[in-house]
Amino acid sequence: MKKKVGQGIWLFLILMFLYLPILFLAVYSFTESTMIGAIRGFSLQNYVTLFTTQELIDMIAGTFILALAVSILSVVLGTMGAIGAFYSHPRFRSGLEFANQIPVVNADIVTGFSMCVLLIIFLGIDKDTYIPLVAGQTALCTPFVYLSVMPRLKQMDPYIYEAALDLGCTPFQALRKVVLRELVPGMLSGFMTAVTLSLDDYFITTYTKPAVFDTISTYVVNATKGAQTSIKTALWALSTLIFAIVVIVVVVMNLRSGRKGEGGLVREEV
């Protein structure tokens, strides 16, 4: 009994350490305060400023469009890489998995500077074309998609693809109708991870973005150096909304997974 109580207290303290700062920020986003430390009455002005300031609207829209494009590219490349590695020779697969781990543990600043040197300086690609930015973030996100898809492949029957071929499917039909259907949960997980990484990235974006373009991360950093107070406090509201959206998405995905699991148990019992 004492052990369970101690575990519960320890878990509560960890959760408070993780989420209490975000909750404080959410509270301040609904006040008239201009700085953290003193609450000055309830107000929705931060949210009004967020959705009526064209500069902020353009920045948010550009960030999400970039995240969507990068996530789609990362899902395609990461899924193709995982499928290719899974059906390749074990030694080749081990080499690919080792190579895939390097970008994951590598510092973002190294990746960002390397992409800047390769694409902008060495290949001469114009920075204002957005190609270096998209390529840099895709290089960041693709390995995480690979890590999300590979476990689904390992759980899948390795001979299901050959069985589909024996039943008359073409290689592309077997891939699309059999293999990819099994990988959808992993692809969705990788997609959400890629979106999160793209929204959160600062170093790669800083080195590769056009001068006139800002994502949420770069804009927030620049805003703390001299933007208007109303803009700074509107970013509190933006942070609160992002956190709320993430929580909702996670809850919905968990509920859907739970329902699918219950459905599978019912079919097995029947």
PDB file of C-alpha atoms in Angstrom:
ATOM      1  CA  MET A   1       0.000   0.000   0.000  1.00  0.00           C
ATOM      2  CA  LYS A   2       2.761   2.475   0.960  1.00  0.00           C
ATOM      3  CA  LYS A   3       4.635   1.582  -2.201  1.00  0.00           C
ATOM      4  CA  LYS A   4       1.610   2.406  -4.359  1.00  0.00           C
ATOM      5  CA  VAL A   5       1.066   5.719  -2.547  1.00  0.00           C
ATOM      6  CA  GLY A   6       4.724   6.623  -3.041  1.00  0.00           C
ATOM      7  CA  GLN A   7       4.524   5.760  -6.739  1.00  0.00           C
ATOM      8  CA  GLY A   8       1.384   7.873  -7.087  1.00  0.00           C
ATOM      9  CA  ILE A   9       3.026  10.871  -5.400  1.00  0.00           C
ATOM     10  CA  TRP A  10       6.141  10.515  -7.538  1.00  0.00           C
ATOM     11  CA  LEU A  11       4.035  10.329 -10.727  1.00  0.00           C
ATOM     12  CA  PHE A  12       2.038  13.387  -9.630  1.00  0.00           C
ATOM     13  CA  LEU A  13       5.235  15.380  -9.065  1.00  0.00           C
ATOM     14  CA  ILE A  14       6.579  14.425 -12.488  1.00  0.00           C
ATOM     15  CA  LEU A  15       3.323  15.454 -14.181  1.00  0.00           C
ATOM     16  CA  MET A  16       3.330  18.753 -12.308  1.00  0.00           C
ATOM     17  CA  PHE A  17       6.918  19.399 -13.381  1.00  0.00           C
ATOM     18  CA  LEU A  18       5.973  18.759 -17.019  1.00  0.00           C
ATOM     19  CA  TYR A  19       2.620  20.498 -17.274  1.00  0.00           C
ATOM     20  CA  LEU A  20       2.447  23.156 -14.570  1.00  0.00           C
ATOM     21  CA  PRO A  21       4.513  25.714 -16.558  1.00  0.00           C
ATOM     22  CA  ILE A  22       2.198  25.247 -19.545  1.00  0.00           C
ATOM     23  CA  LEU A  23      -0.862  25.685 -17.327  1.00  0.00           C
ATOM     24  CA  PHE A  24       0.597  28.905 -15.895  1.00  0.00           C
ATOM     25  CA  LEU A  25       1.167  30.187 -19.427  1.00  0.00           C
ATOM     26  CA  ALA A  26      -2.417  29.285 -20.362  1.00  0.00           C
ATOM     27  CA  VAL A  27      -3.739  31.221 -17.359  1.00  0.00           C
ATOM     28  CA  TYR A  28      -1.707  34.310 -18.256  1.00  0.00           C
ATOM     29  CA  SER A  29      -2.963  34.149 -21.853  1.00  0.00           C
ATOM     30  CA  PHE A  30      -6.452  34.946 -20.510  1.00  0.00           C
ATOM     31  CA  THR A  31      -5.358  37.994 -18.525  1.00  0.00           C
ATOM     32  CA  GLU A  32      -4.386  41.609 -19.146  1.00  0.00           C
ATOM     33  CA  SER A  33      -0.881  41.023 -17.769  1.00  0.00           C
ATOM     34  CA  THR A  34       2.025  42.229 -19.869  1.00  0.00           C
ATOM     35  CA  MET A  35       4.638  40.144 -18.043  1.00  0.00           C
ATOM     36  CA  ILE A  36       4.794  36.959 -16.025  1.00  0.00           C
ATOM     37  CA  GLY A  37       4.502  37.597 -12.307  1.00  0.00           C
ATOM     38  CA  ALA A  38       1.342  39.655 -11.830  1.00  0.00           C
ATOM     39  CA  ILE A  39      -2.159  38.666 -12.951  1.00  0.00           C
ATOM     40  CA  ARG A  40      -4.280  41.671 -13.971  1.00  0.00           C
ATOM     41  CA  GLY A  41      -7.842  40.617 -14.587  1.00  0.00           C
ATOM     42  CA  PHE A  42      -9.530  38.389 -17.162  1.00  0.00           C
ATOM     43  CA  SER A  43      -9.252  39.327 -20.841  1.00  0.00           C
ATOM     44  CA  LEU A  44      -9.432  37.757 -24.300  1.00  0.00           C
ATOM     45  CA  GLN A  45      -7.390  40.533 -25.894  1.00  0.00           C
ATOM     46  CA  ASN A  46      -4.406  38.253 -26.512  1.00  0.00           C
ATOM     47  CA  TYR A  47      -6.560  35.939 -28.628  1.00  0.00           C
ATOM     48  CA  VAL A  48      -8.138  38.892 -30.435  1.00  0.00           C
ATOM     49  CA  THR A  49      -4.664  40.220 -31.251  1.00  0.00           C
ATOM     50  CA  LEU A  50      -3.566  36.763 -32.405  1.00  0.00           C
ATOM     51  CA  PHE A  51      -6.400  36.418 -34.915  1.00  0.00           C
ATOM     52  CA  THR A  52      -6.554  40.040 -36.098  1.00  0.00           C
ATOM     53  CA  THR A  53      -2.872  40.845 -36.621  1.00  0.00           C
ATOM     54  CA  GLN A  54      -2.044  40.082 -40.253  1.00  0.00           C
ATOM     55  CA  GLU A  55       1.627  39.547 -39.491  1.00  0.00           C
ATOM     56  CA  LEU A  56       0.800  36.810 -36.990  1.00  0.00           C
ATOM     57  CA  ILE A  57      -1.803  35.226 -39.273  1.00  0.00           C
ATOM     58  CA  ASP A  58       0.646  35.043 -42.169  1.00  0.00           C
ATOM     59  CA  MET A  59       3.339  33.595 -39.919  1.00  0.00           C
ATOM     60  CA  ILE A  60       1.046  30.885 -38.526  1.00  0.00           C
ATOM     61  CA  ALA A  61      -0.342  29.967 -41.951  1.00  0.00           C
ATOM     62  CA  GLY A  62       3.139  29.747 -43.459  1.00  0.00           C
ATOM     63  CA  THR A  63       4.357  27.591 -40.598  1.00  0.00           C
ATOM     64  CA  PHE A  64       1.527  25.078 -40.930  1.00  0.00           C
ATOM     65  CA  ILE A  65       1.787  24.936 -44.734  1.00  0.00           C
ATOM     66  CA  LEU A  66       5.503  24.217 -44.382  1.00  0.00           C
ATOM     67  CA  ALA A  67       4.847  21.572 -41.720  1.00  0.00           C
ATOM     68  CA  LEU A  68       2.226  19.887 -43.910  1.00  0.00           C
ATOM     69  CA  ALA A  69       4.493  19.796 -46.978  1.00  0.00           C
ATOM     70  CA  VAL A  70       7.498  18.546 -44.995  1.00  0.00           C
ATOM     71  CA  SER A  71       5.417  15.897 -43.211  1.00  0.00           C
ATOM     72  CA  ILE A  72       3.997  14.512 -46.464  1.00  0.00           C
ATOM     73  CA  LEU A  73       7.458  14.301 -48.014  1.00  0.00           C
ATOM     74  CA  SER A  74       8.851  12.718 -44.859  1.00  0.00           C
ATOM     75  CA  VAL A  75       6.095  10.099 -44.728  1.00  0.00           C
ATOM     76  CA  VAL A  76       6.684   9.145 -48.358  1.00  0.00           C
ATOM     77  CA  LEU A  77      10.466   8.942 -47.998  1.00  0.00           C
ATOM     78  CA  GLY A  78      10.454   7.342 -44.554  1.00  0.00           C
ATOM     79  CA  THR A  79       7.889   4.716 -45.541  1.00  0.00           C
ATOM     80  CA  MET A  80       9.710   3.862 -48.758  1.00  0.00           C
ATOM     81  CA  GLY A  81      12.982   3.596 -46.868  1.00  0.00           C
ATOM     82  CA  ALA A  82      11.475   1.359 -44.195  1.00  0.00           C
ATOM     83  CA  ILE A  83       9.864  -0.955 -46.774  1.00  0.00           C
ATOM     84  CA  GLY A  84      13.076  -1.143 -48.790  1.00  0.00           C
ATOM     85  CA  ALA A  85      15.154  -1.898 -45.702  1.00  0.00           C
ATOM     86  CA  PHE A  86      12.686  -4.493 -44.410  1.00  0.00           C
ATOM     87  CA  TYR A  87      12.710  -6.546 -47.616  1.00  0.00           C
ATOM     88  CA  SER A  88      16.475  -6.212 -48.165  1.00  0.00           C
ATOM     89  CA  HIS A  89      19.330  -8.417 -46.955  1.00  0.00           C
ATOM     90  CA  PRO A  90      19.694  -8.428 -43.134  1.00  0.00           C
ATOM     91  CA  ARG A  91      23.186  -6.923 -43.305  1.00  0.00           C
ATOM     92  CA  PHE A  92      22.017  -4.137 -45.587  1.00  0.00           C
ATOM     93  CA  ARG A  93      19.034  -3.537 -43.303  1.00  0.00           C
ATOM     94  CA  SER A  94      21.309  -3.257 -40.273  1.00  0.00           C
ATOM     95  CA  GLY A  95      23.442  -0.711 -42.103  1.00  0.00           C
ATOM     96  CA  LEU A  96      20.398   1.372 -43.022  1.00  0.00           C
ATOM     97  CA  GLU A  97      19.049   1.273 -39.486  1.00  0.00           C
ATOM     98  CA  PHE A  98      22.434   2.412 -38.160  1.00  0.00           C
ATOM     99  CA  ALA A  99      22.579   5.226 -40.728  1.00  0.00           C
ATOM    100  CA  ASN A 100      19.021   6.255 -39.836  1.00  0.00           C
ATOM    101  CA  GLN A 101      19.916   6.615 -36.165  1.00  0.00           C
ATOM    102  CA  ILE A 102      22.649   9.179 -36.838  1.00  0.00           C
ATOM    103  CA  PRO A 103      20.308  12.073 -37.860  1.00  0.00           C
ATOM    104  CA  VAL A 104      18.069  11.247 -34.900  1.00  0.00           C
ATOM    105  CA  VAL A 105      20.812  11.716 -32.292  1.00  0.00           C
ATOM    106  CA  ASN A 106      22.681  14.382 -34.254  1.00  0.00           C
ATOM    107  CA  ALA A 107      22.329  17.980 -33.070  1.00  0.00           C
ATOM    108  CA  ASP A 108      19.896  20.084 -35.130  1.00  0.00           C
ATOM    109  CA  ILE A 109      22.433  22.864 -35.466  1.00  0.00           C
ATOM    110  CA  VAL A 110      24.842  20.468 -37.221  1.00  0.00           C
ATOM    111  CA  THR A 111      22.126  19.358 -39.638  1.00  0.00           C
ATOM    112  CA  GLY A 112      21.058  22.934 -40.312  1.00  0.00           C
ATOM    113  CA  PHE A 113      24.558  24.211 -40.971  1.00  0.00           C
ATOM    114  CA  SER A 114      25.374  21.172 -43.139  1.00  0.00           C
ATOM    115  CA  MET A 115      22.266  21.676 -45.290  1.00  0.00           C
ATOM    116  CA  CYS A 116      23.139  25.364 -45.627  1.00  0.00           C
ATOM    117  CA  VAL A 117      26.665  24.540 -46.827  1.00  0.00           C
ATOM    118  CA  LEU A 118      25.533  21.787 -49.205  1.00  0.00           C
ATOM    119  CA  LEU A 119      22.458  23.358 -50.805  1.00  0.00           C
ATOM    120  CA  ILE A 120      23.073  27.080 -50.647  1.00  0.00           C
ATOM    121  CA  ILE A 121      26.852  27.426 -50.830  1.00  0.00           C
ATOM    122  CA  PHE A 122      28.042  24.266 -52.633  1.00  0.00           C
ATOM    123  CA  LEU A 123      25.086  23.643 -55.010  1.00  0.00           C
ATOM    124  CA  GLY A 124      24.193  27.317 -55.314  1.00  0.00           C
ATOM    125  CA  ILE A 125      20.450  26.911 -54.721  1.00  0.00           C
ATOM    126  CA  ASP A 126      18.754  30.244 -54.095  1.00  0.00           C
ATOM    127  CA  LYS A 127      17.714  30.517 -50.464  1.00  0.00           C
ATOM    128  CA  ASP A 128      14.551  32.420 -51.445  1.00  0.00           C
ATOM    129  CA  THR A 129      13.189  29.358 -53.305  1.00  0.00           C
ATOM    130  CA  TYR A 130      12.339  27.583 -50.005  1.00  0.00           C
ATOM    131  CA  ILE A 131      14.067  24.464 -51.338  1.00  0.00           C
ATOM    132  CA  PRO A 132      16.829  24.510 -48.687  1.00  0.00           C
ATOM    133  CA  LEU A 133      14.242  25.010 -45.931  1.00  0.00           C
ATOM    134  CA  VAL A 134      12.008  22.135 -47.094  1.00  0.00           C
ATOM    135  CA  ALA A 135      14.999  19.863 -47.721  1.00  0.00           C
ATOM    136  CA  GLY A 136      16.517  20.620 -44.320  1.00  0.00           C
ATOM    137  CA  GLN A 137      13.336  19.945 -42.368  1.00  0.00           C
ATOM    138  CA  THR A 138      12.631  16.823 -44.420  1.00  0.00           C
ATOM    139  CA  ALA A 139      16.093  15.535 -43.545  1.00  0.00           C
ATOM    140  CA  LEU A 140      15.212  16.135 -39.897  1.00  0.00           C
ATOM    141  CA  CYS A 141      11.780  14.455 -39.957  1.00  0.00           C
ATOM    142  CA  THR A 142      12.265  11.478 -42.307  1.00  0.00           C
ATOM    143  CA  PRO A 143      14.317   9.325 -39.866  1.00  0.00           C
ATOM    144  CA  PHE A 144      11.554   9.617 -37.270  1.00  0.00           C
ATOM    145  CA  VAL A 145       8.969   8.435 -39.798  1.00  0.00           C
ATOM    146  CA  TYR A 146      11.252   5.482 -40.555  1.00  0.00           C
ATOM    147  CA  LEU A 147      11.341   4.630 -36.839  1.00  0.00           C
ATOM    148  CA  SER A 148       7.532   4.812 -36.677  1.00  0.00           C
ATOM    149  CA  VAL A 149       6.938   2.580 -39.706  1.00  0.00           C
ATOM    150  CA  MET A 150       9.611  -0.098 -39.163  1.00  0.00           C
ATOM    151  CA  PRO A 151       7.989  -1.621 -36.019  1.00  0.00           C
ATOM    152  CA  ARG A 152       4.744  -2.102 -37.957  1.00  0.00           C
ATOM    153  CA  LEU A 153       6.653  -3.916 -40.688  1.00  0.00           C
ATOM    154  CA  LYS A 154       8.340  -6.171 -38.138  1.00  0.00           C
ATOM    155  CA  GLN A 155       4.938  -7.035 -36.627  1.00  0.00           C
ATOM    156  CA  MET A 156       3.552  -7.880 -40.068  1.00  0.00           C
ATOM    157  CA  ASP A 157       3.804 -11.349 -41.608  1.00  0.00           C
ATOM    158  CA  PRO A 158       6.910 -11.124 -43.838  1.00  0.00           C
ATOM    159  CA  TYR A 159       5.324 -13.429 -46.415  1.00  0.00           C
ATOM    160  CA  ILE A 160       2.065 -11.520 -46.843  1.00  0.00           C
ATOM    161  CA  TYR A 161       3.466  -9.614 -49.818  1.00  0.00           C
ATOM    162  CA  GLU A 162       4.426 -12.832 -51.622  1.00  0.00           C
ATOM    163  CA  ALA A 163       1.014 -14.308 -50.838  1.00  0.00           C
ATOM    164  CA  ALA A 164      -0.645 -11.318 -52.517  1.00  0.00           C
ATOM    165  CA  LEU A 165       1.527 -11.880 -55.599  1.00  0.00           C
ATOM    166  CA  ASP A 166       0.541 -15.557 -55.685  1.00  0.00           C
ATOM    167  CA  LEU A 167      -3.129 -14.533 -55.574  1.00  0.00           C
ATOM    168  CA  GLY A 168      -2.786 -12.433 -58.734  1.00  0.00           C
ATOM    169  CA  CYS A 169      -1.791  -8.978 -57.538  1.00  0.00           C
ATOM    170  CA  THR A 170       0.839  -7.001 -59.392  1.00  0.00           C
ATOM    171  CA  PRO A 171       3.795  -5.827 -57.262  1.00  0.00           C
ATOM    172  CA  PHE A 172       2.301  -2.329 -57.016  1.00  0.00           C
ATOM    173  CA  GLN A 173      -1.163  -3.678 -56.112  1.00  0.00           C
ATOM    174  CA  ALA A 174       0.322  -5.924 -53.432  1.00  0.00           C
ATOM    175  CA  LEU A 175       2.219  -2.972 -52.008  1.00  0.00           C
ATOM    176  CA  ARG A 176      -0.796  -0.653 -52.063  1.00  0.00           C
ATOM    177  CA  LYS A 177      -3.552  -3.037 -51.008  1.00  0.00           C
ATOM    178  CA  VAL A 178      -1.681  -5.218 -48.529  1.00  0.00           C
ATOM    179  CA  VAL A 179       1.540  -3.730 -47.203  1.00  0.00           C
ATOM    180  CA  LEU A 180       0.572  -0.054 -47.005  1.00  0.00           C
ATOM    181  CA  ARG A 181      -2.723  -0.876 -45.295  1.00  0.00           C
ATOM    182  CA  GLU A 182      -0.808  -2.596 -42.521  1.00  0.00           C
ATOM    183  CA  LEU A 183       1.456   0.431 -42.179  1.00  0.00           C
ATOM    184  CA  VAL A 184      -1.232   3.132 -41.862  1.00  0.00           C
ATOM    185  CA  PRO A 185      -0.997   3.441 -38.035  1.00  0.00           C
ATOM    186  CA  GLY A 186       2.780   3.804 -38.215  1.00  0.00           C
ATOM    187  CA  MET A 187       2.513   6.298 -41.068  1.00  0.00           C
ATOM    188  CA  LEU A 188       0.006   8.399 -39.122  1.00  0.00           C
ATOM    189  CA  SER A 189       2.234   8.333 -36.066  1.00  0.00           C
ATOM    190  CA  GLY A 190       5.212   9.355 -38.197  1.00  0.00           C
ATOM    191  CA  PHE A 191       3.166  12.115 -39.822  1.00  0.00           C
ATOM    192  CA  MET A 192       2.200  13.610 -36.459  1.00  0.00           C
ATOM    193  CA  THR A 193       5.805  13.369 -35.270  1.00  0.00           C
ATOM    194  CA  ALA A 194       6.998  15.133 -38.416  1.00  0.00           C
ATOM    195  CA  VAL A 195       4.430  17.917 -37.970  1.00  0.00           C
ATOM    196  CA  THR A 196       5.560  18.428 -34.379  1.00  0.00           C
ATOM    197  CA  LEU A 197       9.243  18.481 -35.318  1.00  0.00           C
ATOM    198  CA  SER A 198       8.636  20.936 -38.157  1.00  0.00           C
ATOM    199  CA  LEU A 199       6.637  23.297 -35.951  1.00  0.00           C
ATOM    200  CA  ASP A 200       9.252  23.121 -33.210  1.00  0.00           C
ATOM    201  CA  ASP A 201      12.436  23.339 -35.291  1.00  0.00           C
ATOM    202  CA  TYR A 202      14.557  26.454 -34.896  1.00  0.00           C
ATOM    203  CA  PHE A 203      18.182  25.811 -35.866  1.00  0.00           C
ATOM    204  CA  ILE A 204      17.627  24.198 -39.276  1.00  0.00           C
ATOM    205  CA  THR A 205      14.992  26.793 -40.116  1.00  0.00           C
ATOM    206  CA  THR A 206      17.270  29.648 -39.107  1.00  0.00           C
ATOM    207  CA  TYR A 207      20.075  28.498 -41.408  1.00  0.00           C
ATOM    208  CA  THR A 208      17.921  27.652 -44.443  1.00  0.00           C
ATOM    209  CA  LYS A 209      14.851  29.931 -44.432  1.00  0.00           C
ATOM    210  CA  PRO A 210      14.397  32.951 -46.704  1.00  0.00           C
ATOM    211  CA  ALA A 211      14.999  36.290 -45.008  1.00  0.00           C
ATOM    212  CA  VAL A 212      11.352  37.357 -45.367  1.00  0.00           C
ATOM    213  CA  PHE A 213       9.901  34.129 -43.962  1.00  0.00           C
ATOM    214  CA  ASP A 214       9.407  33.190 -40.317  1.00  0.00           C
ATOM    215  CA  THR A 215       8.057  30.081 -38.637  1.00  0.00           C
ATOM    216  CA  ILE A 216       6.534  30.079 -35.166  1.00  0.00           C
ATOM    217  CA  SER A 217       9.840  29.097 -33.554  1.00  0.00           C
ATOM    218  CA  THR A 218      11.965  31.752 -35.283  1.00  0.00           C
ATOM    219  CA  TYR A 219       9.280  34.401 -34.849  1.00  0.00           C
ATOM    220  CA  VAL A 220       8.973  33.737 -31.109  1.00  0.00           C
ATOM    221  CA  VAL A 221      12.736  33.996 -30.615  1.00  0.00           C
ATOM    222  CA  ASN A 222      12.887  37.270 -32.564  1.00  0.00           C
ATOM    223  CA  ALA A 223       9.809  38.626 -30.785  1.00  0.00           C
ATOM    224  CA  THR A 224      11.475  38.303 -27.384  1.00  0.00           C
ATOM    225  CA  LYS A 225      14.214  40.660 -28.556  1.00  0.00           C
ATOM    226  CA  GLY A 226      12.137  43.758 -29.217  1.00  0.00           C
ATOM    227  CA  ALA A 227       8.620  43.207 -30.513  1.00  0.00           C
ATOM    228  CA  GLN A 228       5.615  45.121 -29.217  1.00  0.00           C
ATOM    229  CA  THR A 229       4.219  43.973 -25.875  1.00  0.00           C
ATOM    230  CA  SER A 230       0.877  43.086 -27.470  1.00  0.00           C
ATOM    231  CA  ILE A 231       2.648  40.760 -29.899  1.00  0.00           C
ATOM    232  CA  LYS A 232       4.592  39.068 -27.104  1.00  0.00           C
ATOM    233  CA  THR A 233       1.495  38.404 -25.032  1.00  0.00           C
ATOM    234  CA  ALA A 234      -0.407  37.185 -28.121  1.00  0.00           C
ATOM    235  CA  LEU A 235       2.257  34.492 -28.406  1.00  0.00           C
ATOM    236  CA  TRP A 236       1.115  33.220 -25.009  1.00  0.00           C
ATOM    237  CA  ALA A 237      -2.276  32.613 -26.585  1.00  0.00           C
ATOM    238  CA  LEU A 238      -0.651  30.919 -29.578  1.00  0.00           C
ATOM    239  CA  SER A 239       1.306  28.566 -27.305  1.00  0.00           C
ATOM    240  CA  THR A 240      -1.861  27.710 -25.399  1.00  0.00           C
ATOM    241  CA  LEU A 241      -3.760  26.916 -28.596  1.00  0.00           C
ATOM    242  CA  ILE A 242      -0.957  24.700 -29.922  1.00  0.00           C
ATOM    243  CA  PHE A 243      -0.865  22.757 -26.655  1.00  0.00           C
ATOM    244  CA  ALA A 244      -4.661  22.364 -26.661  1.00  0.00           C
ATOM    245  CA  ILE A 245      -4.649  21.080 -30.251  1.00  0.00           C
ATOM    246  CA  VAL A 246      -1.911  18.560 -29.442  1.00  0.00           C
ATOM    247  CA  VAL A 247      -3.853  17.290 -26.416  1.00  0.00           C
ATOM    248  CA  ILE A 248      -7.039  16.910 -28.461  1.00  0.00           C
ATOM    249  CA  VAL A 249      -5.236  15.038 -31.253  1.00  0.00           C
ATOM    250  CA  VAL A 250      -3.566  12.660 -28.786  1.00  0.00           C
ATOM    251  CA  VAL A 251      -6.844  11.963 -26.979  1.00  0.00           C
ATOM    252  CA  VAL A 252      -8.680  11.275 -30.247  1.00  0.00           C
ATOM    253  CA  MET A 253      -5.935   8.942 -31.496  1.00  0.00           C
ATOM    254  CA  ASN A 254      -5.913   7.033 -28.209  1.00  0.00           C
ATOM    255  CA  LEU A 255      -9.699   6.705 -28.208  1.00  0.00           C
ATOM    256  CA  ARG A 256      -9.672   5.397 -31.771  1.00  0.00           C
ATOM    257  CA  SER A 257      -6.915   2.915 -30.939  1.00  0.00           C
ATOM    258  CA  GLY A 258      -8.859   1.743 -27.899  1.00  0.00           C
ATOM    259  CA  ARG A 259     -12.018   1.217 -29.928  1.00  0.00           C
ATOM    260  CA  LYS A 260     -10.133  -0.743 -32.575  1.00  0.00           C
ATOM    261  CA  GLY A 261      -8.585  -2.896 -29.865  1.00  0.00           C
ATOM    262  CA  GLU A 262     -11.981  -3.595 -28.326  1.00  0.00           C
ATOM    263  CA  GLY A 263     -13.368  -4.422 -31.759  1.00  0.00           C
ATOM    264  CA  GLY A 264     -10.559  -6.902 -32.332  1.00  0.00           C
ATOM    265  CA  LEU A 265     -11.249  -8.594 -28.983  1.00  0.00           C
ATOM    266  CA  VAL A 266     -14.945  -8.878 -29.791  1.00  0.00           C
ATOM    267  CA  ARG A 267     -14.221 -10.501 -33.163  1.00  0.00           C
ATOM    268  CA  GLU A 268     -11.813 -12.960 -31.535  1.00  0.00           C
ATOM    269  CA  GLU A 269     -14.400 -13.942 -28.920  1.00  0.00           C
ATOM    270  CA  VAL A 270     -17.034 -14.421 -31.616  1.00  0.00           C
TER     271      VAL A 270
END
